[in-house]
GROMACS .gro file of N, CA and C in nm:
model
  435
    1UNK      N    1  -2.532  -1.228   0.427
    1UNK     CA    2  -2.519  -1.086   0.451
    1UNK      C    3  -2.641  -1.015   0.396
    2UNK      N    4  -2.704  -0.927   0.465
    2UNK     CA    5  -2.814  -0.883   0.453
    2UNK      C    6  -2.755  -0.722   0.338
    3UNK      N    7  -2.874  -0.656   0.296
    3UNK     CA    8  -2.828  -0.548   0.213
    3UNK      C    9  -2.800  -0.526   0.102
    4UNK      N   10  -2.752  -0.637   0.024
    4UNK     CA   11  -2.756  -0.640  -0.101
    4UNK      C   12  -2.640  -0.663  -0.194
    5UNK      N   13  -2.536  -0.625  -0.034
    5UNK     CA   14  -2.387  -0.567  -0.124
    5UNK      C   15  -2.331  -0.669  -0.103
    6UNK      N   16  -2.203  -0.723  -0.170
    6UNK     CA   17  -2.124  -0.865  -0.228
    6UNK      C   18  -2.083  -0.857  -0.038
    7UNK      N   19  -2.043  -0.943   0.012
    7UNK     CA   20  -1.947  -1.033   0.142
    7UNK      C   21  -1.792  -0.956   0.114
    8UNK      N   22  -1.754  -0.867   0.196
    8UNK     CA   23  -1.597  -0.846   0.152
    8UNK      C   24  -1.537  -0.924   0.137
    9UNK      N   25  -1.530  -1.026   0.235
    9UNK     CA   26  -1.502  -1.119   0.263
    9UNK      C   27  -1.456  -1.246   0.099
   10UNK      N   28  -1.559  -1.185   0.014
   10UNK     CA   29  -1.574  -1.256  -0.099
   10UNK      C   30  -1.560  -1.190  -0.244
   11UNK      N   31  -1.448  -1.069  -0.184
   11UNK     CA   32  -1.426  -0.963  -0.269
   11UNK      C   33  -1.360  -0.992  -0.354
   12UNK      N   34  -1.300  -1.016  -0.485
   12UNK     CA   35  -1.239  -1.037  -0.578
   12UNK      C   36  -1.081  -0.924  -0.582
   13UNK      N   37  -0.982  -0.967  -0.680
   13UNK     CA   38  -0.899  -0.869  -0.685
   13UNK      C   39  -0.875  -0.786  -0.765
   14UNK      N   40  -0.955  -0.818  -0.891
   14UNK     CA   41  -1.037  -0.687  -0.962
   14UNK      C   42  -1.103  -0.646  -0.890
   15UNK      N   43  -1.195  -0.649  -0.848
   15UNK     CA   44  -1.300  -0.563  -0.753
   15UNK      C   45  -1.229  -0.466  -0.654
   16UNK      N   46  -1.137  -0.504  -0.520
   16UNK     CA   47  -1.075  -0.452  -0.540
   16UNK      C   48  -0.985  -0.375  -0.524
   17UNK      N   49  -0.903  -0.359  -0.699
   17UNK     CA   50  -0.798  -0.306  -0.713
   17UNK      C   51  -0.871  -0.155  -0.801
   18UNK      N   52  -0.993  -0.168  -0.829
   18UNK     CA   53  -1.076  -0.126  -0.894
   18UNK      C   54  -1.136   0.009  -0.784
   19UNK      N   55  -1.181  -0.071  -0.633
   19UNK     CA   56  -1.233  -0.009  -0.537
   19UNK      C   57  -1.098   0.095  -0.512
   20UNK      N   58  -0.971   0.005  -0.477
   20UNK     CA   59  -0.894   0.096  -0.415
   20UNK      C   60  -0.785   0.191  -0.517
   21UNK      N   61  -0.823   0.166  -0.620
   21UNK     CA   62  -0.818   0.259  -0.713
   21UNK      C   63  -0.884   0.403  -0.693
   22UNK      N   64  -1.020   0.431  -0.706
   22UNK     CA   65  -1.089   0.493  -0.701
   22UNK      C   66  -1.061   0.593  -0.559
   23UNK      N   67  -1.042   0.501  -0.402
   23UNK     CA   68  -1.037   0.549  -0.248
   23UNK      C   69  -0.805   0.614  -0.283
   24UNK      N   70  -0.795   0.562  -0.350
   24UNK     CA   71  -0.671   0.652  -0.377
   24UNK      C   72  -0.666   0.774  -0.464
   25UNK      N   73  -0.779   0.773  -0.542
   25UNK     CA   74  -0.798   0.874  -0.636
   25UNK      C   75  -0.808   0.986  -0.550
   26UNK      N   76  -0.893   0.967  -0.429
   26UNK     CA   77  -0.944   1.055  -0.358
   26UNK      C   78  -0.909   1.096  -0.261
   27UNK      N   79  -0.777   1.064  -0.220
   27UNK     CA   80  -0.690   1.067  -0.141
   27UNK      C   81  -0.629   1.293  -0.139
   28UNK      N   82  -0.620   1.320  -0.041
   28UNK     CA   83  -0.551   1.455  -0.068
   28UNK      C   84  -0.431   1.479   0.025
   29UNK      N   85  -0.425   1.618   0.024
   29UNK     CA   86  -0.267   1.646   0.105
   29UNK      C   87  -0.243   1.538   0.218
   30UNK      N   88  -0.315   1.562   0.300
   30UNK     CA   89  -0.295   1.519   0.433
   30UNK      C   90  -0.344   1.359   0.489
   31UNK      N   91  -0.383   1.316   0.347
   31UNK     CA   92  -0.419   1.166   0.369
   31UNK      C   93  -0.350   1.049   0.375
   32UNK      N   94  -0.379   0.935   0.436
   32UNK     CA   95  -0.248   0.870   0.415
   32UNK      C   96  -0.364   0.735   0.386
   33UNK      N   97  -0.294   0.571   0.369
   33UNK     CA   98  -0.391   0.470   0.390
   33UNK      C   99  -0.301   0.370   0.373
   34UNK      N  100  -0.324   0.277   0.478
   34UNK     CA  101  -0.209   0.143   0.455
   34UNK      C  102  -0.287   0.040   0.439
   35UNK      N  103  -0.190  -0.065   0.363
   35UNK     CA  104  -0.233  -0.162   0.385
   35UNK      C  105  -0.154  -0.296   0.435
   36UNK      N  106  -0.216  -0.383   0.522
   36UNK     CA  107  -0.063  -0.499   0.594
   36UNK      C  108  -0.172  -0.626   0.546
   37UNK      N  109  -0.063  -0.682   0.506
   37UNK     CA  110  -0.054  -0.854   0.489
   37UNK      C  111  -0.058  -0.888   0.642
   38UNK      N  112  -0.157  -0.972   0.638
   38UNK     CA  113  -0.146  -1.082   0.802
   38UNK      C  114  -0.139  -1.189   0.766
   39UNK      N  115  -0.038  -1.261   0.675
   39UNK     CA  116  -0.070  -1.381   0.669
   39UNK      C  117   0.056  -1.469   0.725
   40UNK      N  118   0.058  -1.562   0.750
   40UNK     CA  119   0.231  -1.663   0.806
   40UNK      C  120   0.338  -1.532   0.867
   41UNK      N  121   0.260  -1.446   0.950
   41UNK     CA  122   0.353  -1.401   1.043
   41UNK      C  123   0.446  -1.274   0.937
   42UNK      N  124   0.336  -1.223   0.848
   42UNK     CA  125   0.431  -1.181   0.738
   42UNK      C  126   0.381  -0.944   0.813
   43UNK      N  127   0.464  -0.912   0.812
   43UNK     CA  128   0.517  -0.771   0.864
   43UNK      C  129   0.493  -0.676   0.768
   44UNK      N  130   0.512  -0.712   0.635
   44UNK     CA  131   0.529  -0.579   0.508
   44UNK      C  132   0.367  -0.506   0.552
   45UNK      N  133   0.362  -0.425   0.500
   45UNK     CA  134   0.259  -0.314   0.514
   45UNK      C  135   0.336  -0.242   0.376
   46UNK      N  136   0.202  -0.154   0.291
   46UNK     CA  137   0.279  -0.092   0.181
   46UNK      C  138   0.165   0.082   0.282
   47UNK      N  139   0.223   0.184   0.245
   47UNK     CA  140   0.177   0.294   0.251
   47UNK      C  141   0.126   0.406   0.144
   48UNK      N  142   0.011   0.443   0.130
   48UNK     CA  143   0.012   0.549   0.051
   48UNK      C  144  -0.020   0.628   0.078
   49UNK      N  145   0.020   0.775  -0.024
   49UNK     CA  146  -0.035   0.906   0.038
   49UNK      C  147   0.003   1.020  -0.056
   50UNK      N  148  -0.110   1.078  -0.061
   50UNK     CA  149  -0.061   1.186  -0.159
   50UNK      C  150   0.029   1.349  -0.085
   51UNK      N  151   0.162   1.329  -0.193
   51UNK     CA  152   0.246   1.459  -0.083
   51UNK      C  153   0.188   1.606  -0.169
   52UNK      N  154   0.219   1.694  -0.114
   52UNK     CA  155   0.254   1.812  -0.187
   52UNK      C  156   0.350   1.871  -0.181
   53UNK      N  157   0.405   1.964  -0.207
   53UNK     CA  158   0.515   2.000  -0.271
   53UNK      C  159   0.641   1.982  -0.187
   54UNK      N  160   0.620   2.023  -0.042
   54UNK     CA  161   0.690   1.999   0.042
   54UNK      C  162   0.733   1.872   0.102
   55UNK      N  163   0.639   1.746   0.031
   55UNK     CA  164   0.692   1.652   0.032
   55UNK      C  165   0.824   1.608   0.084
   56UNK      N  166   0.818   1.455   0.146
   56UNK     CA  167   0.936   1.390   0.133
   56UNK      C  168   1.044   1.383  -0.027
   57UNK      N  169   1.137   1.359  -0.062
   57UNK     CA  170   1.204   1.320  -0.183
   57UNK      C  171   1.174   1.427  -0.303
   58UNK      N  172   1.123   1.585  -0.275
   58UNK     CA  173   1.112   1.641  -0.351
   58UNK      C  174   0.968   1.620  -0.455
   59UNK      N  175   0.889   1.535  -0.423
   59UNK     CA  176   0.782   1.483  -0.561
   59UNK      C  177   0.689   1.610  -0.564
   60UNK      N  178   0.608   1.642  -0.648
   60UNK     CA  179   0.526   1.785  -0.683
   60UNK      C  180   0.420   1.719  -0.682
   61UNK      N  181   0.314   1.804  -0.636
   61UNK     CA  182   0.208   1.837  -0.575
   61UNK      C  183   0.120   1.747  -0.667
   62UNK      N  184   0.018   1.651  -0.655
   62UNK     CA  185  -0.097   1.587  -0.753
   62UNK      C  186  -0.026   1.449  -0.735
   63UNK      N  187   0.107   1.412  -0.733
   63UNK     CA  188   0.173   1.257  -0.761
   63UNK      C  189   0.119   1.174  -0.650
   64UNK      N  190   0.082   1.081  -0.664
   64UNK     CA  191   0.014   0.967  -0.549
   64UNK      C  192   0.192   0.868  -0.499
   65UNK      N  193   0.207   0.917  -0.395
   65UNK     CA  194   0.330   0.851  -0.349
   65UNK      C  195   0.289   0.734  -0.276
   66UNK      N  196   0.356   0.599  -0.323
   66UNK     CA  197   0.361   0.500  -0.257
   66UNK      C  198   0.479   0.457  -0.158
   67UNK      N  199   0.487   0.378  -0.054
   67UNK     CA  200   0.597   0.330   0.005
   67UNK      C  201   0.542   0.175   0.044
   68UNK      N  202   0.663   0.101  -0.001
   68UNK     CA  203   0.634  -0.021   0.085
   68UNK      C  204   0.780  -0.021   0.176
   69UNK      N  205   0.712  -0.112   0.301
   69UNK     CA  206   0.813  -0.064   0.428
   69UNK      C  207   0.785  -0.194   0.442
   70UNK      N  208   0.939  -0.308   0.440
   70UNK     CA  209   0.954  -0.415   0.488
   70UNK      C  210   0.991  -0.477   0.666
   71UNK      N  211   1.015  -0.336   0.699
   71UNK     CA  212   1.063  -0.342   0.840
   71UNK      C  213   0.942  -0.399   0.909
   72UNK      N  214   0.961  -0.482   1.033
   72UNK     CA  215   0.898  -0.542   1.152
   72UNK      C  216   0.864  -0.433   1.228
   73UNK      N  217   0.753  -0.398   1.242
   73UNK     CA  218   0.726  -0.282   1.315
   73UNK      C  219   0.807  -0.195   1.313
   74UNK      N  220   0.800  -0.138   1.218
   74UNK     CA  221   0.923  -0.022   1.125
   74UNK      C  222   1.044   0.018   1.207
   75UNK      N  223   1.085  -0.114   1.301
   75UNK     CA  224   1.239  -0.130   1.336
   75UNK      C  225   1.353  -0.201   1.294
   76UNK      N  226   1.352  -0.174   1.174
   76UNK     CA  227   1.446  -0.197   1.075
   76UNK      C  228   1.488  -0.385   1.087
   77UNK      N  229   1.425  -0.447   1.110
   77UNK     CA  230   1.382  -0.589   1.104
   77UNK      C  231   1.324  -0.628   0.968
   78UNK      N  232   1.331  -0.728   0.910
   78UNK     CA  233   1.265  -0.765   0.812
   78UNK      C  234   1.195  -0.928   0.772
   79UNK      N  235   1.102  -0.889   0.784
   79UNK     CA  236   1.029  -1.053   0.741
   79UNK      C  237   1.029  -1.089   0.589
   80UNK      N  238   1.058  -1.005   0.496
   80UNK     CA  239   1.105  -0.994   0.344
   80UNK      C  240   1.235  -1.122   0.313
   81UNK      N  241   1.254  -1.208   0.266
   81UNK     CA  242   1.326  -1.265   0.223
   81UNK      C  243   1.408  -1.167   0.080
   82UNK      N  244   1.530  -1.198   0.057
   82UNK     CA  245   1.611  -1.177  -0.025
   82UNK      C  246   1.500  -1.132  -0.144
   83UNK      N  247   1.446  -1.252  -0.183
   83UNK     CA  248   1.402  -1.316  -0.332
   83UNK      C  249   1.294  -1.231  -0.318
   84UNK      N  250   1.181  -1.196  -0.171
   84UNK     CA  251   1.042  -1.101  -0.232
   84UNK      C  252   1.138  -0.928  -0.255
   85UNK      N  253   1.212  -0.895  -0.172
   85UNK     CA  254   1.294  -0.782  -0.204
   85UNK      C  255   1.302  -0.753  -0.349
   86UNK      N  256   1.357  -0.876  -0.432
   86UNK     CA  257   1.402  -0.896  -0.555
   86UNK      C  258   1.267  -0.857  -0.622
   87UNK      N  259   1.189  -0.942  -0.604
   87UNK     CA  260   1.026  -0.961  -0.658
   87UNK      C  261   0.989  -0.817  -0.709
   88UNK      N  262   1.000  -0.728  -0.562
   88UNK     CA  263   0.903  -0.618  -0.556
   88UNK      C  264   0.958  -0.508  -0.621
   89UNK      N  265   1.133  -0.527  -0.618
   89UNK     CA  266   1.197  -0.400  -0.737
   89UNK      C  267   1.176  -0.464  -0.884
   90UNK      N  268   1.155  -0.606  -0.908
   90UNK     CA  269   1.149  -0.635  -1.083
   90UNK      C  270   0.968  -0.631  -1.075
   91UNK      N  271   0.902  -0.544  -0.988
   91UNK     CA  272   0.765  -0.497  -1.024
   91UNK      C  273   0.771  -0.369  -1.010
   92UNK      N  274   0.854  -0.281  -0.983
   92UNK     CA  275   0.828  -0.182  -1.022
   92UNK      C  276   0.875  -0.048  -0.961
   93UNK      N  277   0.880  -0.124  -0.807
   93UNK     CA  278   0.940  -0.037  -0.646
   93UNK      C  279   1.106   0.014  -0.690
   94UNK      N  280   1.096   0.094  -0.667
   94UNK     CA  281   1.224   0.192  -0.643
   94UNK      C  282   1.292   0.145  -0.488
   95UNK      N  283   1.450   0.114  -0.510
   95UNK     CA  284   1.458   0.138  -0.393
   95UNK      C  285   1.627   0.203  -0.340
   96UNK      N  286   1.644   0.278  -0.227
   96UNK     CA  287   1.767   0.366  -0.212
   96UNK      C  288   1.831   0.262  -0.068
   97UNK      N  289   1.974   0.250  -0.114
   97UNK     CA  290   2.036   0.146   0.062
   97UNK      C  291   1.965   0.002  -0.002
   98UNK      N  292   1.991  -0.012   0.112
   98UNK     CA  293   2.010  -0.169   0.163
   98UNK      C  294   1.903  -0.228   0.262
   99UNK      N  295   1.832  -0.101   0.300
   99UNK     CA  296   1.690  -0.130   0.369
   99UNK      C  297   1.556  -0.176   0.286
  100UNK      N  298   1.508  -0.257   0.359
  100UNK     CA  299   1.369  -0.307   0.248
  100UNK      C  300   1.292  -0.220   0.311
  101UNK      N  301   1.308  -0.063   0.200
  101UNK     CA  302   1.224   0.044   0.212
  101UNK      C  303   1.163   0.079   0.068
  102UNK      N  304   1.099   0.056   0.012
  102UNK     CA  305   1.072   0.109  -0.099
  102UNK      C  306   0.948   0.223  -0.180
  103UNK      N  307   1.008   0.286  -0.279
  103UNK     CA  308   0.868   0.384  -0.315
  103UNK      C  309   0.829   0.373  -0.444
  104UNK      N  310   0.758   0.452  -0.501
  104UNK     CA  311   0.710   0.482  -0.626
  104UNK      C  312   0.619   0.594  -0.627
  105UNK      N  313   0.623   0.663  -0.738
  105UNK     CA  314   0.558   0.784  -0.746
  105UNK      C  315   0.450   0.761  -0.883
  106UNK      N  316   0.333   0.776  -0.843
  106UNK     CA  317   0.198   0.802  -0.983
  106UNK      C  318   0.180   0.924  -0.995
  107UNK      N  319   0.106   0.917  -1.106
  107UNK     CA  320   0.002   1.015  -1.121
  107UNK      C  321  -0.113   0.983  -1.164
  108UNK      N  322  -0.166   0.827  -1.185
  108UNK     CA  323  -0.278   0.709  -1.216
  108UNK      C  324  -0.319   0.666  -1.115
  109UNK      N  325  -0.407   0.702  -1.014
  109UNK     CA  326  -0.447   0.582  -0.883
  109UNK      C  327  -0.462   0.448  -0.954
  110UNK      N  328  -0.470   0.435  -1.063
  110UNK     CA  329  -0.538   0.288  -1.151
  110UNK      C  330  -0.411   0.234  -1.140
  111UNK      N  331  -0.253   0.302  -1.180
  111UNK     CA  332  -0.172   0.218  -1.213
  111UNK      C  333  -0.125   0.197  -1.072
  112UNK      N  334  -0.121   0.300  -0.959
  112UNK     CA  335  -0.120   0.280  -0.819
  112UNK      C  336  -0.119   0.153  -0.769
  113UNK      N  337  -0.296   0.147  -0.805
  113UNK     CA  338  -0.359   0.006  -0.751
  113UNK      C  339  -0.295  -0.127  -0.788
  114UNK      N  340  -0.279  -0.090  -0.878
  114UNK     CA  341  -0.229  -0.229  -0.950
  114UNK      C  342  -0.116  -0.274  -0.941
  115UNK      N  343   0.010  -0.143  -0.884
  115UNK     CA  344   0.136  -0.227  -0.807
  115UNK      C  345   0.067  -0.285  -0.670
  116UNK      N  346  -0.001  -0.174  -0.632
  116UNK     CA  347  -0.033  -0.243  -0.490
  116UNK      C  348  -0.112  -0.409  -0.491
  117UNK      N  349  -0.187  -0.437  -0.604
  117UNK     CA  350  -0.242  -0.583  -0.595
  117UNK      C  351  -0.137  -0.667  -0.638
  118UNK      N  352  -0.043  -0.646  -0.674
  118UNK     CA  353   0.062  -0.691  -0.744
  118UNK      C  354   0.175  -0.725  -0.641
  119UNK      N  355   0.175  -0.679  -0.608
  119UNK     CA  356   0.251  -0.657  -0.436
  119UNK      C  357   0.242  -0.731  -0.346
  120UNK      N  358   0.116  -0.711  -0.300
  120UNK     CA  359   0.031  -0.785  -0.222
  120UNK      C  360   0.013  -0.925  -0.208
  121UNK      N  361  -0.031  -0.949  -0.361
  121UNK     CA  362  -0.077  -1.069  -0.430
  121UNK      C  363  -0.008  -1.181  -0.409
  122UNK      N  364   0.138  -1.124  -0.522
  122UNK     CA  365   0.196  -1.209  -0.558
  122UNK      C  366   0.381  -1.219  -0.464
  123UNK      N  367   0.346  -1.111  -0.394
  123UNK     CA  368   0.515  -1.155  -0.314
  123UNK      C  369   0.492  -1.135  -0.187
  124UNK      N  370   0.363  -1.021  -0.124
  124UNK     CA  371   0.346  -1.078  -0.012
  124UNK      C  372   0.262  -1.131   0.054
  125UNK      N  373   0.236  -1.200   0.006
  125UNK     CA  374   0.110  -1.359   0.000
  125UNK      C  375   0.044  -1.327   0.029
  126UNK      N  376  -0.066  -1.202   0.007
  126UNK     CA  377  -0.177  -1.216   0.020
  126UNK      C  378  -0.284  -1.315  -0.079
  127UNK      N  379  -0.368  -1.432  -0.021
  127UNK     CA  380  -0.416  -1.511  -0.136
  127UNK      C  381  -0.543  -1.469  -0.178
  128UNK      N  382  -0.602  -1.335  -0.140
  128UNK     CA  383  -0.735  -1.289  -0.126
  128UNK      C  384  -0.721  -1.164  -0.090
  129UNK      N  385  -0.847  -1.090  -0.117
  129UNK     CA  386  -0.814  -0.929  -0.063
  129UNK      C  387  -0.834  -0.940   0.083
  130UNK      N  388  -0.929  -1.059   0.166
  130UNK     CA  389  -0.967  -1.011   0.276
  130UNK      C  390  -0.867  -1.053   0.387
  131UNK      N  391  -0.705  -1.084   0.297
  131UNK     CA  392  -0.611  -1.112   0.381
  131UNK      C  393  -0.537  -0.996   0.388
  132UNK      N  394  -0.592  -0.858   0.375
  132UNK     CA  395  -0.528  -0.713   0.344
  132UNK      C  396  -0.632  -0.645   0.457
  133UNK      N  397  -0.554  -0.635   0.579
  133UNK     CA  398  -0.600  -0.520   0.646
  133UNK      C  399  -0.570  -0.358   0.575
  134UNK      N  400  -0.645  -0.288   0.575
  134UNK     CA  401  -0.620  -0.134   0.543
  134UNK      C  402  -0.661  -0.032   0.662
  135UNK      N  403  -0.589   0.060   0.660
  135UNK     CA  404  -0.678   0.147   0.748
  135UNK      C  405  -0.601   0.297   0.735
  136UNK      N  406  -0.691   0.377   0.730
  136UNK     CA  407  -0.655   0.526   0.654
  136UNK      C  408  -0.682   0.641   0.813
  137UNK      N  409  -0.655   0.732   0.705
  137UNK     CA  410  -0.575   0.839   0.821
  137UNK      C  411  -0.744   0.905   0.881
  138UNK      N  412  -0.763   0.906   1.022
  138UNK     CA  413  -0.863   0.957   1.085
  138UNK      C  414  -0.897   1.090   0.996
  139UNK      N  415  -1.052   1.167   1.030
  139UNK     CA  416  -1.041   1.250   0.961
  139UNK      C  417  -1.077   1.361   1.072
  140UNK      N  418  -1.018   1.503   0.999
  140UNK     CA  419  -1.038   1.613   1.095
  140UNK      C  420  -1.170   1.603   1.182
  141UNK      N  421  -1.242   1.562   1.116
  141UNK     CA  422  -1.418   1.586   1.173
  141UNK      C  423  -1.422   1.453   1.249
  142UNK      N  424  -1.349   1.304   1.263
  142UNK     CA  425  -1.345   1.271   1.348
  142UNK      C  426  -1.461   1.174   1.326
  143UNK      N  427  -1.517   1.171   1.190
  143UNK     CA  428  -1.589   1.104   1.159
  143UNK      C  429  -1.511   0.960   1.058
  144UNK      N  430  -1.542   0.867   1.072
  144UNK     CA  431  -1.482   0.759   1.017
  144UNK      C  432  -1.473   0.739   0.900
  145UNK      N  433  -1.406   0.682   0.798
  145UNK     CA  434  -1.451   0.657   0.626
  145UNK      C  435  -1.460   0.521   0.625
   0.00000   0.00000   0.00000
Protein backbone atom coordinates (compact mmCIF):
# COMPACT_ATOMS: atom_id res chain seq x y z
CA UNK A 1 0.00 0.00 0.00
CA UNK A 2 1.37 3.10 -1.16
CA UNK A 3 1.10 6.44 1.25
CA UNK A 4 2.38 5.68 4.25
CA UNK A 5 -0.69 4.73 6.23
CA UNK A 6 -0.92 1.05 8.04
CA UNK A 7 -3.23 -1.67 5.41
CA UNK A 8 -6.81 -1.56 7.13
CA UNK A 9 -6.84 -4.54 6.30
CA UNK A 10 -4.02 -5.00 9.01
CA UNK A 11 -5.69 -2.84 11.51
CA UNK A 12 -5.39 -3.95 15.01
CA UNK A 13 -8.27 -3.82 17.70
CA UNK A 14 -6.74 -1.26 19.70
CA UNK A 15 -6.22 0.76 16.78
CA UNK A 16 -9.42 0.49 16.06
CA UNK A 17 -11.42 0.78 19.01
CA UNK A 18 -9.24 3.82 19.52
CA UNK A 19 -10.18 5.12 15.79
CA UNK A 20 -13.81 4.42 16.38
CA UNK A 21 -13.76 5.90 19.52
CA UNK A 22 -12.76 9.16 18.43
CA UNK A 23 -15.47 8.88 14.74
CA UNK A 24 -18.17 8.35 17.67
CA UNK A 25 -16.99 11.20 19.60
CA UNK A 26 -17.94 13.11 16.68
CA UNK A 27 -20.94 11.84 15.95
CA UNK A 28 -24.06 14.60 16.36
CA UNK A 29 -27.89 14.84 16.35
CA UNK A 30 -28.61 13.43 13.19
CA UNK A 31 -25.79 10.91 12.81
CA UNK A 32 -26.01 7.48 12.86
CA UNK A 33 -23.03 4.57 11.99
CA UNK A 34 -23.28 0.79 11.92
CA UNK A 35 -21.42 -1.74 12.09
CA UNK A 36 -22.20 -5.74 10.67
CA UNK A 37 -20.22 -8.81 11.25
CA UNK A 38 -19.93 -10.82 7.82
CA UNK A 39 -18.58 -13.65 9.02
CA UNK A 40 -20.28 -17.65 8.89
CA UNK A 41 -23.46 -16.14 7.65
CA UNK A 42 -23.65 -14.15 10.94
CA UNK A 43 -26.70 -11.04 10.66
CA UNK A 44 -26.02 -8.95 14.06
CA UNK A 45 -25.14 -5.41 13.05
CA UNK A 46 -24.75 -3.12 16.31
CA UNK A 47 -25.99 0.68 15.65
CA UNK A 48 -24.94 3.91 16.92
CA UNK A 49 -26.10 7.31 17.20
CA UNK A 50 -26.23 10.16 19.13
CA UNK A 51 -30.17 11.15 20.16
CA UNK A 52 -31.31 14.38 21.50
CA UNK A 53 -33.77 15.01 23.64
CA UNK A 54 -36.55 13.85 21.68
CA UNK A 55 -34.98 10.77 21.41
CA UNK A 56 -36.16 7.24 21.35
CA UNK A 57 -36.48 5.82 25.30
CA UNK A 58 -36.42 9.29 26.71
CA UNK A 59 -32.22 9.58 26.87
CA UNK A 60 -31.02 13.54 27.09
CA UNK A 61 -29.30 15.27 24.73
CA UNK A 62 -25.02 14.60 24.63
CA UNK A 63 -25.61 10.49 25.58
CA UNK A 64 -24.06 8.35 22.67
CA UNK A 65 -26.90 5.69 22.23
CA UNK A 66 -26.01 2.32 21.19
CA UNK A 67 -28.27 -0.55 19.79
CA UNK A 68 -27.37 -3.93 18.87
CA UNK A 69 -30.13 -5.52 16.63
CA UNK A 70 -29.94 -9.33 16.38
CA UNK A 71 -32.70 -9.58 13.85
CA UNK A 72 -31.97 -11.01 10.12
CA UNK A 73 -32.55 -8.14 8.17
CA UNK A 74 -34.34 -6.46 11.04
CA UNK A 75 -37.27 -9.07 10.52
CA UNK A 76 -37.38 -10.26 13.69
CA UNK A 77 -35.28 -13.51 12.72
CA UNK A 78 -32.27 -14.21 14.57
CA UNK A 79 -28.84 -15.65 13.79
CA UNK A 80 -27.88 -14.98 17.71
CA UNK A 81 -27.83 -18.22 19.50
CA UNK A 82 -29.29 -18.38 23.09
CA UNK A 83 -25.66 -18.34 24.69
CA UNK A 84 -24.28 -14.96 22.37
CA UNK A 85 -27.77 -13.26 23.63
CA UNK A 86 -26.50 -14.33 27.11
CA UNK A 87 -22.84 -13.12 26.22
CA UNK A 88 -23.87 -9.65 25.12
CA UNK A 89 -26.28 -8.80 28.30
CA UNK A 90 -23.29 -10.25 30.87
CA UNK A 91 -21.21 -7.41 28.74
CA UNK A 92 -23.10 -4.89 29.35
CA UNK A 93 -26.32 -4.55 26.71
CA UNK A 94 -29.54 -3.75 28.23
CA UNK A 95 -32.25 -5.56 27.05
CA UNK A 96 -36.47 -5.11 27.12
CA UNK A 97 -38.83 -8.58 25.70
CA UNK A 98 -37.69 -11.39 24.35
CA UNK A 99 -36.33 -9.88 21.11
CA UNK A 100 -32.52 -9.91 20.51
CA UNK A 101 -32.79 -6.10 20.53
CA UNK A 102 -30.48 -4.48 22.65
CA UNK A 103 -29.14 -0.87 23.91
CA UNK A 104 -26.93 1.06 26.03
CA UNK A 105 -26.55 4.57 26.71
CA UNK A 106 -22.77 6.59 27.17
CA UNK A 107 -21.58 9.51 27.71
CA UNK A 108 -17.62 8.14 26.93
CA UNK A 109 -17.28 7.35 23.08
CA UNK A 110 -14.05 5.46 24.71
CA UNK A 111 -16.28 3.30 26.86
CA UNK A 112 -18.76 3.14 23.70
CA UNK A 113 -16.01 1.68 21.71
CA UNK A 114 -15.07 -0.75 23.80
CA UNK A 115 -18.54 -2.50 24.22
CA UNK A 116 -18.62 -2.28 20.64
CA UNK A 117 -15.01 -4.27 20.23
CA UNK A 118 -16.20 -6.39 22.83
CA UNK A 119 -19.22 -7.28 21.02
CA UNK A 120 -17.93 -7.71 17.98
CA UNK A 121 -14.89 -9.51 19.01
CA UNK A 122 -15.79 -11.81 21.25
CA UNK A 123 -19.61 -13.03 20.62
CA UNK A 124 -20.02 -11.96 17.27
CA UNK A 125 -17.02 -13.44 15.77
CA UNK A 126 -15.52 -10.93 14.43
CA UNK A 127 -11.66 -12.32 14.38
CA UNK A 128 -10.23 -8.96 13.07
CA UNK A 129 -11.50 -5.48 12.54
CA UNK A 130 -11.50 -5.94 8.75
CA UNK A 131 -14.28 -8.54 9.37
CA UNK A 132 -16.52 -5.30 10.51
CA UNK A 133 -18.20 -3.63 7.72
CA UNK A 134 -19.29 0.01 8.94
CA UNK A 135 -21.02 2.53 7.17
CA UNK A 136 -22.44 5.91 8.52
CA UNK A 137 -25.22 8.15 7.75
CA UNK A 138 -24.72 10.14 4.23
CA UNK A 139 -24.07 13.68 4.82
CA UNK A 140 -26.31 16.74 4.04
CA UNK A 141 -23.63 18.08 1.57
CA UNK A 142 -23.59 14.74 0.03
CA UNK A 143 -20.11 14.56 0.39
CA UNK A 144 -18.76 11.18 1.76
CA UNK A 145 -16.75 10.61 5.24
Amino acid sequence: MTGGGPDPLDETWDAWTSRVATDLAALDDDDWVTFTVHVQSQASSTYAAERAREGTRGRLEGLLALECIGDTEFEGLTDLTRDQQAALTALGWGREGDEPEFSRAFDSATDAAGLLRASLARVLGASTPADVDIRRAPRADGVGR
